[in-house]
Short mmCIF file of C-alpha atoms in Angstrom, two decimals:
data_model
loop_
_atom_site.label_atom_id
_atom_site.label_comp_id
_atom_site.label_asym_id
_atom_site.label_seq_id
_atom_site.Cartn_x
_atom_site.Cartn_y
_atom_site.Cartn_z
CA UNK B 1 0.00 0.00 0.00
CA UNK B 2 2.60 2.56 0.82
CA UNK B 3 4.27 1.89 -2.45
CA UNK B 4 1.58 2.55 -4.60
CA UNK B 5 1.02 5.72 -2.56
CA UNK B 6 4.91 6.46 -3.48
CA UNK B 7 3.59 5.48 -6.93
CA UNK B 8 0.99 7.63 -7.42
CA UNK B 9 2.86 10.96 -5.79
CA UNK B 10 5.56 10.54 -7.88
CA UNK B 11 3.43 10.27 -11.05
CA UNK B 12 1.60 13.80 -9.75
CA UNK B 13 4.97 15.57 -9.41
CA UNK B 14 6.26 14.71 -13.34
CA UNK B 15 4.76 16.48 -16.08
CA UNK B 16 2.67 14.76 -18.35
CA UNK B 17 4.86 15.15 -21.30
CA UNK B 18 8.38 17.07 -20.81
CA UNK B 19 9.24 19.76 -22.98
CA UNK B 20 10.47 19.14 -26.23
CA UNK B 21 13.54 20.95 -28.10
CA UNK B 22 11.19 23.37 -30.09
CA UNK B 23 8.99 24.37 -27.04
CA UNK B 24 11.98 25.34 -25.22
CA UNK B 25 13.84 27.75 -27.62
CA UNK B 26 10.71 29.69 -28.69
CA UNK B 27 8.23 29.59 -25.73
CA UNK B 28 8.41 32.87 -24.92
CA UNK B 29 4.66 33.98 -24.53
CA UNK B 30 5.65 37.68 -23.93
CA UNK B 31 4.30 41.14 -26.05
CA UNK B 32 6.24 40.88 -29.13
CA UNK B 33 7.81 37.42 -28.40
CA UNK B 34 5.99 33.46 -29.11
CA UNK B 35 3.70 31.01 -27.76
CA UNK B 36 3.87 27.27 -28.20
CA UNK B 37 0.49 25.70 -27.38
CA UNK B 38 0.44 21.79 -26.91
CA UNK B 39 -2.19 20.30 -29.43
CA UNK B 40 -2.01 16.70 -28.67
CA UNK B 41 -0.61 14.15 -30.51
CA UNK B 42 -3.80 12.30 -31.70
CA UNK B 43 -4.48 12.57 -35.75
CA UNK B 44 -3.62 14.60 -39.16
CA UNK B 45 -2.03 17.94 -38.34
CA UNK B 46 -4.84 20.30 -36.65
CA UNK B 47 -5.64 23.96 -37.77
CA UNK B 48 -4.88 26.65 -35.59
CA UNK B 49 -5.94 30.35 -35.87
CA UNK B 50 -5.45 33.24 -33.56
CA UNK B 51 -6.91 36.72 -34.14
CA UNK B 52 -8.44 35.34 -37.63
CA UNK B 53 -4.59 34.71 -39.18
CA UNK B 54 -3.49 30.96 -39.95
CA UNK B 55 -0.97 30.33 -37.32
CA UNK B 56 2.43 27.52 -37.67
CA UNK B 57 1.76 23.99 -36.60
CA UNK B 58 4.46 21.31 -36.54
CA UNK B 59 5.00 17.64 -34.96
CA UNK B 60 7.42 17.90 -32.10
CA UNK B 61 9.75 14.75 -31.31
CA UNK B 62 8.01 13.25 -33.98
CA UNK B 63 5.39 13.06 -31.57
CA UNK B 64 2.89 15.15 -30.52
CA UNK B 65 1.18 19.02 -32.94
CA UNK B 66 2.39 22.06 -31.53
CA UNK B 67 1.44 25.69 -32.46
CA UNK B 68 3.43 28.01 -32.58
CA UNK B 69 2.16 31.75 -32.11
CA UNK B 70 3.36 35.15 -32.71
CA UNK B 71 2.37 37.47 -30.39
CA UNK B 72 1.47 41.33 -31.22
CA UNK B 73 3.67 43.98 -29.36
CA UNK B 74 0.40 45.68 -28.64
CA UNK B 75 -1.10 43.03 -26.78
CA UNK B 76 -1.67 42.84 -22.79
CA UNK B 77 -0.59 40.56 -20.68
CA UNK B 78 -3.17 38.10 -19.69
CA UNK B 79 -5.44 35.35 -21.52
CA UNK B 80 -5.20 34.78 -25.14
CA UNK B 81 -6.97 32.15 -27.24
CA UNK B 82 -6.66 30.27 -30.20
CA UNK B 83 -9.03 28.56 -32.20
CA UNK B 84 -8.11 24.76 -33.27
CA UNK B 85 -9.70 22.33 -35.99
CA UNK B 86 -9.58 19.14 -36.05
CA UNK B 87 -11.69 16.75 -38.23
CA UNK B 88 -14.01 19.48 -38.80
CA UNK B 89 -14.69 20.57 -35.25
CA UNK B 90 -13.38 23.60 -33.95
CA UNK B 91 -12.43 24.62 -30.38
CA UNK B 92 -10.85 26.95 -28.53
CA UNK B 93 -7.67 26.87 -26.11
CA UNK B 94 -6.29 29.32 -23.64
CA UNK B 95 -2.77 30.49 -22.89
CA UNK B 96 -1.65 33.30 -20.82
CA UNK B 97 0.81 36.10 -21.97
CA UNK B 98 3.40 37.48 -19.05
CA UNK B 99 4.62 41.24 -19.31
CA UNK B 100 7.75 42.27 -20.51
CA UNK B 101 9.17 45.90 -20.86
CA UNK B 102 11.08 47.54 -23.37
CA UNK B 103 13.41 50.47 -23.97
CA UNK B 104 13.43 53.28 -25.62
CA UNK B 105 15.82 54.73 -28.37
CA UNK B 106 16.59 57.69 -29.37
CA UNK B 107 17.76 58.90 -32.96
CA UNK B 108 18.70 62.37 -34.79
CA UNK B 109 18.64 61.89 -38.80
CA UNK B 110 19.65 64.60 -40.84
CA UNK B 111 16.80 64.18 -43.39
CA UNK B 112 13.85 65.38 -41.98
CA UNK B 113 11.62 63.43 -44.50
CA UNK B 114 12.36 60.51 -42.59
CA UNK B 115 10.63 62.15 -39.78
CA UNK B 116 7.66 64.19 -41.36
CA UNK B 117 7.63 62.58 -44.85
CA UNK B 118 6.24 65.21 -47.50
CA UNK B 119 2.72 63.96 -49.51
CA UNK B 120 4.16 62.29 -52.63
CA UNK B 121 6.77 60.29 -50.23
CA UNK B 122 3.29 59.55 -48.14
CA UNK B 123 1.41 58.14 -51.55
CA UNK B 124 4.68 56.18 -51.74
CA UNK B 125 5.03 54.88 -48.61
CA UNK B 126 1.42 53.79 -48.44
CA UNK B 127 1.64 52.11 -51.87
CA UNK B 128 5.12 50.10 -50.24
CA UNK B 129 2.84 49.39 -46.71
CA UNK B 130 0.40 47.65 -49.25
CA UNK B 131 3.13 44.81 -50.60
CA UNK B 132 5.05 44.53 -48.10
CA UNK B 133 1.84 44.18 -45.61
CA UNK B 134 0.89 41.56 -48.55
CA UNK B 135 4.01 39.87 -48.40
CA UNK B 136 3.58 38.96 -44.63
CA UNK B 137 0.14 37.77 -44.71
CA UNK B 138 1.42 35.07 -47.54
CA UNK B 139 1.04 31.66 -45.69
CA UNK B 140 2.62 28.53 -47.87
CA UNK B 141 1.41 24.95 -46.48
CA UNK B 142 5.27 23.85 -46.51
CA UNK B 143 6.80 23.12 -43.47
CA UNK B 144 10.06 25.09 -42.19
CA UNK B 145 13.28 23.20 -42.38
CA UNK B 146 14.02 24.11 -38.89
CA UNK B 147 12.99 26.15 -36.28
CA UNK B 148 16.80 27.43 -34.63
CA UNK B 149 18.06 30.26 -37.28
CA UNK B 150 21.53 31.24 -37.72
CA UNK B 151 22.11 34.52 -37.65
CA UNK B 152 22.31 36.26 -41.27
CA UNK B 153 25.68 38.20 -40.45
CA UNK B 154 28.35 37.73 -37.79
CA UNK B 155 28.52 41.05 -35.73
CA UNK B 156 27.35 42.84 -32.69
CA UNK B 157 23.92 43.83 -32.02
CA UNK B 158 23.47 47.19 -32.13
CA UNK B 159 19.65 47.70 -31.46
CA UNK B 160 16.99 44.99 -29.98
CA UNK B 161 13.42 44.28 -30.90
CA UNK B 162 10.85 46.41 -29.33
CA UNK B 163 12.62 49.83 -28.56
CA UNK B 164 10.27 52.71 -28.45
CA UNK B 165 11.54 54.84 -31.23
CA UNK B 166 12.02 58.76 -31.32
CA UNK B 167 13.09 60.43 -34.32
CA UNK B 168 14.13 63.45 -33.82
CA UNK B 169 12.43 64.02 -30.95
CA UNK B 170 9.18 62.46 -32.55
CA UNK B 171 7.63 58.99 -31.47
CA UNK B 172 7.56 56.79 -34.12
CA UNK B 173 6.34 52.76 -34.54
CA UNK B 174 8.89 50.46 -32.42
CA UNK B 175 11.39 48.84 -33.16
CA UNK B 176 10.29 45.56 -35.18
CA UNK B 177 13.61 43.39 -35.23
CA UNK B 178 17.74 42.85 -34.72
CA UNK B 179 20.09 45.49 -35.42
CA UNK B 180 23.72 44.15 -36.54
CA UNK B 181 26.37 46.74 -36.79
CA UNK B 182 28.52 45.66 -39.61
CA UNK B 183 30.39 47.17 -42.43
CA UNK B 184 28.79 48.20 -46.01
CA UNK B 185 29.69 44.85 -48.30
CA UNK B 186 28.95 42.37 -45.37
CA UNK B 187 27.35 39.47 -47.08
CA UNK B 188 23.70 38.82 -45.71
CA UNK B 189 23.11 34.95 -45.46
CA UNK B 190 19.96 33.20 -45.00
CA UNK B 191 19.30 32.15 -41.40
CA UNK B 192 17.16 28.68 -42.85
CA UNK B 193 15.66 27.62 -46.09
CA UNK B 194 12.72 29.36 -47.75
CA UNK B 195 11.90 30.87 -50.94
CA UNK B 196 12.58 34.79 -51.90
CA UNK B 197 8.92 36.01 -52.19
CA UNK B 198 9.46 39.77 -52.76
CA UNK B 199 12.37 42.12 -53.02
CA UNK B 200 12.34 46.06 -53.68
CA UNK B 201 13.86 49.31 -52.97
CA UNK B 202 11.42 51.11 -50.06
CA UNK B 203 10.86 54.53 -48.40
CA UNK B 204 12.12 53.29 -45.23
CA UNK B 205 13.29 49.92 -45.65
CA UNK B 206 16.12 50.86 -48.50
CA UNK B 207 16.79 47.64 -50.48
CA UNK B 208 14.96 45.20 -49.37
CA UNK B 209 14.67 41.14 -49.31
CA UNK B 210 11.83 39.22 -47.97
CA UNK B 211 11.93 35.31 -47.27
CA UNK B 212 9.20 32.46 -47.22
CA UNK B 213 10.16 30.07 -44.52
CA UNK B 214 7.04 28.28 -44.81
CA UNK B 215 3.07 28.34 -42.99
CA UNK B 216 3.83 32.09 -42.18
CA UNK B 217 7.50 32.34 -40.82
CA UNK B 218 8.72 35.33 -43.34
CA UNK B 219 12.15 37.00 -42.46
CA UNK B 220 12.75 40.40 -44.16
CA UNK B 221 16.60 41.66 -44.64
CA UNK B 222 16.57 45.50 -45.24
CA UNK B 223 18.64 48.68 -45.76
CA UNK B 224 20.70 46.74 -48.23
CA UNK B 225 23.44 48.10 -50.52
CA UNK B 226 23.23 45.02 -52.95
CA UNK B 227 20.17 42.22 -53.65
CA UNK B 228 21.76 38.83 -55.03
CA UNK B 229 18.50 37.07 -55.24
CA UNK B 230 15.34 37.60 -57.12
CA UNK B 231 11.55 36.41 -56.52
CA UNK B 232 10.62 32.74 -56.68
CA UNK B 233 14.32 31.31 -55.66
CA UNK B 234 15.13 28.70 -53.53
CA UNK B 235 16.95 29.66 -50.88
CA UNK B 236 19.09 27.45 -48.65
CA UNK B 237 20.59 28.03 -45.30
CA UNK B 238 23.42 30.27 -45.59
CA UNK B 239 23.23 31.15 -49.12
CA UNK B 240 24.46 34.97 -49.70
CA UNK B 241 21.54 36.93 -50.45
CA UNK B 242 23.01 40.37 -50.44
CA UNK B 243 25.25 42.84 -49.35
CA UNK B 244 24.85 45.11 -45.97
CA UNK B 245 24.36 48.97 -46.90
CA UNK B 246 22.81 52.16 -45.19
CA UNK B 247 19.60 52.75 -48.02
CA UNK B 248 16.38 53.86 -46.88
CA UNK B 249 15.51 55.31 -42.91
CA UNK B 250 19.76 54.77 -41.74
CA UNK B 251 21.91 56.65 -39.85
CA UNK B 252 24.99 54.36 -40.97
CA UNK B 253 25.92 50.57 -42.41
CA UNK B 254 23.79 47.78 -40.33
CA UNK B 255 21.19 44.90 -41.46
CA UNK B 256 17.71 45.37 -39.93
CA UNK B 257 16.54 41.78 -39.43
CA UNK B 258 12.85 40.92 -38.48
CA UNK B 259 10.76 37.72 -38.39
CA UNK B 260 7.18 37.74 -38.60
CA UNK B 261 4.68 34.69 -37.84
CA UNK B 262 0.93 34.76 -38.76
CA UNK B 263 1.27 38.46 -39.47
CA UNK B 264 3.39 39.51 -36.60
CA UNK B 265 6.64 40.80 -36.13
CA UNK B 266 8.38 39.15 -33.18
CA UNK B 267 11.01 38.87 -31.63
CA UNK B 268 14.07 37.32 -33.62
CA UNK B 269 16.36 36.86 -30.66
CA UNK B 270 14.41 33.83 -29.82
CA UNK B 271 14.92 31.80 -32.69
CA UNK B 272 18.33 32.19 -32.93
CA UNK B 273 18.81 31.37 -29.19
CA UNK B 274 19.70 34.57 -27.58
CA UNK B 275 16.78 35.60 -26.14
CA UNK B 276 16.51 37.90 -22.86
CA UNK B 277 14.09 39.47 -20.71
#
């Protein structure tokens, strides 16, 4: 008898499943950062949404579905919810987002229609919001060939995700990914496979590269002085896909890197194992 009672405490204090390798890099269910919801590991691959977007879903371990959520800057900290399908019939599940605070950053640019853009850069930079917005609501049914990134340059980071931005003195969007400062001519290499889905030369952005990981993981490469790649090819990890430069919104030679996942930009620090609170 008091054996089965050791028995049956020990099988209360063990999770039910531990954490697998994916869960434990990105599960960081923070404004701005990722959630990775357990889904059970029963059937055909389930379909997740959350806020009406199509949201990643992989097998982890080979063993049980996982989503895996980005999670808006601009959302509180608290209960969130997803809706799944499976086999037709849809539920919803619950997961709880923890507060995290971010910096702010302040810059001086010489141009000051970078700051108050005049109306014919406005009809510009709205007709550049409309691909690019485009571009990141593109969700592929491929799978990604991994989840841990390398980072597309070796250098120091020079900005994180999430800074609350002031150009000259005015408050602008934050800061929506990883800063490298590098020199002009650095070759940019792809963190993971995926196919180039858009490239251009933007307002803001400068020159400007955006890849298709797969089921709405996008990474987008900017202020570019080169593109070596054009739309529709495949891309393999750590292919060159162009050179570092200073074009668009710069104050000097760096690569803006950002990730988005069902139409958010998050956090790239945590797939590329560096993430801190």
């Amino acid at each position: 008898m008091h054996r089965l009672i050791l028995l049956l405490l020990l099988a209360l204090a063990l999770p039910a499943q531990a954490e697998g390798f994916i869960t434990r890099l990105l599960n960081k269910p923070v404004p701005g950062g990722v959630a990775v919801l357990d889904l059970g590991m029963q059937g055909p691959a389930p379909r997740v949404r959350y806020r009406d977007k199509p949201v990643l879903v992989v097998k982890e371990d080979g063993k049980r579905w996982i989503a895996i959520v980005g999670i808006p800057l601009t959302v509180e900290p608290g209960v969130q919810t997803v809706t799944v399908e499976r086999n037709g019939a849809p539920r919803t599940q619950d997961f709880q987002i923890s507060s995290r605070k971010y910096r702010e950053q302040r810059i001086t640019l010489k141009n000051q229609r970078q700051v108050d853009p005049n109306p014919e850069d406005l009809k510009r930079i709205e007709r550049e919001l409309d691909e690019q917005t485009a571009a990141y609501r593109q969700f592929s049914e491929s799978q990604p060939s991994n989840l841990l990134f390398d980072k597309p340059v070796n250098g120091p980071l020079s900005s994180p995700f999430g800074l609350r931005r002031f150009f000259n003195g005015q408050e602008r969007n934050p800061h929506s990914g990883l800063d490298f400062a590098v020199p002009a001519g650095t070759v940019v290499k792809a963190p993971a496979d995926g196919r180039v889905m858009l490239t251009g030369n933007y307002f803001f952005n400068g020159n400007t590269i955006f890849i298709d990981h797969g089921q709405g993981l996008v990474s987008m490469f900017c202020h570019l002085s080169k593109i070596e790649v054009k739309v529709g090819d495949a891309i393999l990890r750590g292919d060159a896909l162009g050179r570092v430069g200073s074009t668009g919104r710069a104050t000097g030679s760096h690569l803006h890197w950002n990730i988005s996942l069902n139409d958010v930009r998050i956090d790239p620090s945590i797939f590329i194992g560096q993430y801190k609170r």
